PDB file of C-alpha atoms in Angstrom:
ATOM      1  CA  MET S   1       4.943 -16.530  11.484  1.00 78.00           C
ATOM      2  CA  ASP S   2       3.015 -17.601   8.409  1.00 79.00           C
ATOM      3  CA  LEU S   3       5.604 -17.700   5.621  1.00 79.00           C
ATOM      4  CA  SER S   4       3.549 -19.843   3.251  1.00 80.00           C
ATOM      5  CA  ASN S   5       3.242 -17.127   0.578  1.00 78.00           C
ATOM      6  CA  SER S   6       7.011 -16.689   0.178  1.00 78.00           C
ATOM      7  CA  PRO S   7       8.785 -18.488  -2.708  1.00 76.00           C
ATOM      8  CA  THR S   8       9.168 -22.244  -2.172  1.00 82.00           C
ATOM      9  CA  ASP S   9      12.930 -22.100  -2.758  1.00 85.00           C
ATOM     10  CA  HIS S  10      13.394 -19.460  -0.018  1.00 79.00           C
ATOM     11  CA  GLU S  11      15.223 -20.684   3.091  1.00 83.00           C
ATOM     12  CA  LEU S  12      12.440 -19.494   5.447  1.00 79.00           C
ATOM     13  CA  PHE S  13       9.555 -21.055   3.480  1.00 82.00           C
ATOM     14  CA  SER S  14       7.253 -23.123   5.663  1.00 83.00           C
ATOM     15  CA  SER S  15       3.631 -24.148   5.233  1.00 84.00           C
ATOM     16  CA  GLN S  16       3.343 -25.166   8.886  1.00 86.00           C
ATOM     17  CA  ASN S  17       1.363 -22.062   9.979  1.00 83.00           C
ATOM     18  CA  LYS S  18      -0.617 -21.577   6.755  1.00 86.00           C
ATOM     19  CA  GLY S  19      -4.029 -20.133   7.581  1.00 81.00           C
ATOM     20  CA  VAL S  20      -3.482 -20.171  11.363  1.00 84.00           C
ATOM     21  CA  LEU S  21      -5.429 -17.392  13.077  1.00 86.00           C
ATOM     22  CA  GLY S  22      -3.264 -14.900  14.950  1.00 83.00           C
ATOM     23  CA  ALA S  23      -0.059 -15.802  13.115  1.00 80.00           C
ATOM     24  CA  LEU S  24       1.884 -12.897  11.612  1.00 80.00           C
ATOM     25  CA  LYS S  25       1.896 -12.985   7.824  1.00 80.00           C
ATOM     26  CA  CYS S  26       4.141 -11.349   5.254  1.00 76.00           C
ATOM     27  CA  GLU S  27       1.739  -9.196   3.211  1.00 75.00           C
ATOM     28  CA  THR S  28       4.025  -8.910   0.189  1.00 76.00           C
ATOM     29  CA  ALA S  29       5.527 -12.134  -1.077  1.00 72.00           C
ATOM     30  CA  SER S  30       8.172 -10.167  -2.976  1.00 77.00           C
ATOM     31  CA  PRO S  31      10.836  -7.944  -1.386  1.00 81.00           C
ATOM     32  CA  ILE S  32      10.043  -4.268  -0.802  1.00 85.00           C
ATOM     33  CA  LYS S  33      12.042  -1.935  -3.067  1.00 92.00           C
ATOM     34  CA  GLU S  34      10.888   1.442  -1.808  1.00 93.00           C
ATOM     35  CA  PHE S  35       8.609   3.002   0.814  1.00 93.00           C
ATOM     36  CA  ILE S  36       7.472   6.621   0.434  1.00 94.00           C
ATOM     37  CA  ALA S  37       5.461   7.984   3.365  1.00 94.00           C
ATOM     38  CA  LEU S  38       3.962  11.465   3.234  1.00 93.00           C
ATOM     39  CA  LYS S  39       1.931  11.231   6.442  1.00 90.00           C
ATOM     40  CA  CYS S  40      -0.176   8.736   8.372  1.00 92.00           C
ATOM     41  CA  LYS S  41      -2.323   6.640   6.018  1.00 92.00           C
ATOM     42  CA  MET S  42      -0.823   8.301   2.944  1.00 93.00           C
ATOM     43  CA  TYR S  43       2.017   6.247   1.531  1.00 94.00           C
ATOM     44  CA  CYS S  44       3.283   4.288  -1.455  1.00 94.00           C
ATOM     45  CA  LEU S  45       4.855   0.855  -1.073  1.00 92.00           C
ATOM     46  CA  VAL S  46       6.811  -0.257  -4.149  1.00 93.00           C
ATOM     47  CA  TYR S  47       7.781  -3.908  -4.570  1.00 89.00           C
ATOM     48  CA  CYS S  48       8.857  -6.138  -7.468  1.00 85.00           C
ATOM     49  CA  ASP S  49       5.355  -7.064  -8.655  1.00 83.00           C
ATOM     50  CA  GLY S  50       3.776  -3.608  -8.390  1.00 87.00           C
ATOM     51  CA  ALA S  51       2.885  -0.952  -5.855  1.00 90.00           C
ATOM     52  CA  LYS S  52       0.371  -0.362  -3.076  1.00 92.00           C
ATOM     53  CA  LYS S  53      -0.806   3.239  -2.827  1.00 94.00           C
ATOM     54  CA  THR S  54      -3.006   4.662  -0.082  1.00 93.00           C
ATOM     55  CA  ALA S  55      -4.394   8.119   0.571  1.00 92.00           C
ATOM     56  CA  LYS S  56      -7.005   8.511   3.289  1.00 92.00           C
ATOM     57  CA  GLY S  57      -9.940  10.670   2.261  1.00 88.00           C
ATOM     58  CA  VAL S  58      -9.208  10.434  -1.461  1.00 89.00           C
ATOM     59  CA  LYS S  59     -11.432   8.416  -3.791  1.00 88.00           C
ATOM     60  CA  LYS S  60     -10.039   5.154  -5.178  1.00 90.00           C
ATOM     61  CA  GLU S  61     -10.210   6.398  -8.770  1.00 88.00           C
ATOM     62  CA  GLN S  62      -7.932   9.306  -7.869  1.00 88.00           C
ATOM     63  CA  VAL S  63      -5.481   7.089  -5.956  1.00 91.00           C
ATOM     64  CA  LYS S  64      -5.218   4.727  -8.965  1.00 92.00           C
ATOM     65  CA  ARG S  65      -3.900   7.660 -11.018  1.00 90.00           C
ATOM     66  CA  PHE S  66      -1.152   8.441  -8.500  1.00 91.00           C
ATOM     67  CA  THR S  67       2.339   7.127  -9.220  1.00 92.00           C
ATOM     68  CA  ALA S  68       5.369   6.490  -7.044  1.00 92.00           C
ATOM     69  CA  ASP S  69       7.087   9.401  -8.805  1.00 92.00           C
ATOM     70  CA  LEU S  70       4.239  11.694  -7.753  1.00 91.00           C
ATOM     71  CA  TYR S  71       4.678  10.651  -4.110  1.00 92.00           C
ATOM     72  CA  LYS S  72       8.443  11.268  -4.437  1.00 92.00           C
ATOM     73  CA  SER S  73       8.006  14.720  -5.963  1.00 91.00           C
ATOM     74  CA  VAL S  74       5.550  15.727  -3.238  1.00 91.00           C
ATOM     75  CA  LEU S  75       7.999  14.539  -0.588  1.00 91.00           C
ATOM     76  CA  ASN S  76      11.190  16.006  -2.079  1.00 92.00           C
ATOM     77  CA  ASN S  77       9.833  19.255  -3.522  1.00 90.00           C
ATOM     78  CA  GLN S  78       7.212  19.835  -0.802  1.00 83.00           C
ATOM     79  CA  LEU S  79       4.477  20.235  -3.401  1.00 80.00           C
ATOM     80  CA  PHE S  80       0.862  20.713  -2.388  1.00 82.00           C
ATOM     81  CA  LEU S  81      -1.602  18.777  -4.542  1.00 78.00           C
ATOM     82  CA  ARG S  82      -5.330  19.325  -4.536  1.00 80.00           C
ATOM     83  CA  HIS S  83      -7.877  17.088  -6.268  1.00 76.00           C
ATOM     84  CA  GLN S  84     -11.531  17.914  -6.660  1.00 81.00           C
ATOM     85  CA  GLN S  85     -14.022  15.123  -6.028  1.00 80.00           C
ATOM     86  CA  GLN S  86     -17.768  14.831  -5.649  1.00 82.00           C
ATOM     87  CA  ASN S  87     -19.690  12.681  -3.181  1.00 81.00           C
ATOM     88  CA  ILE S  88     -23.304  11.602  -3.008  1.00 84.00           C
ATOM     89  CA  ILE S  89     -24.476  11.477   0.595  1.00 85.00           C
ATOM     90  CA  LYS S  90     -27.747  10.845   2.374  1.00 88.00           C
ATOM     91  CA  LEU S  91     -28.786  13.453   4.912  1.00 87.00           C
ATOM     92  CA  LYS S  92     -30.659  12.340   8.020  1.00 86.00           C
ATOM     93  CA  LEU S  93     -33.607  14.569   8.800  1.00 79.00           C
TER      94      LEU S  93
END
């Protein structure tokens, strides 16, 4: 385990495996407060420093506008949200 990004005063802190390929790494240095999963690849991970929000198939600008409360309301109230977005694509002839 690569625990080099955890706080230095934490009991499990060790820089022994820092940057070692194949070692498991803690992605969030801070503890996770809340995890809201709507479906595969559509979740919100809330931790002390901020939040990580993902939504497969939705543009990044739209996902930035989402909040943890929005994910909660969709989960608890079974709301259906629809966002309109436009794409520029190249067609192969």
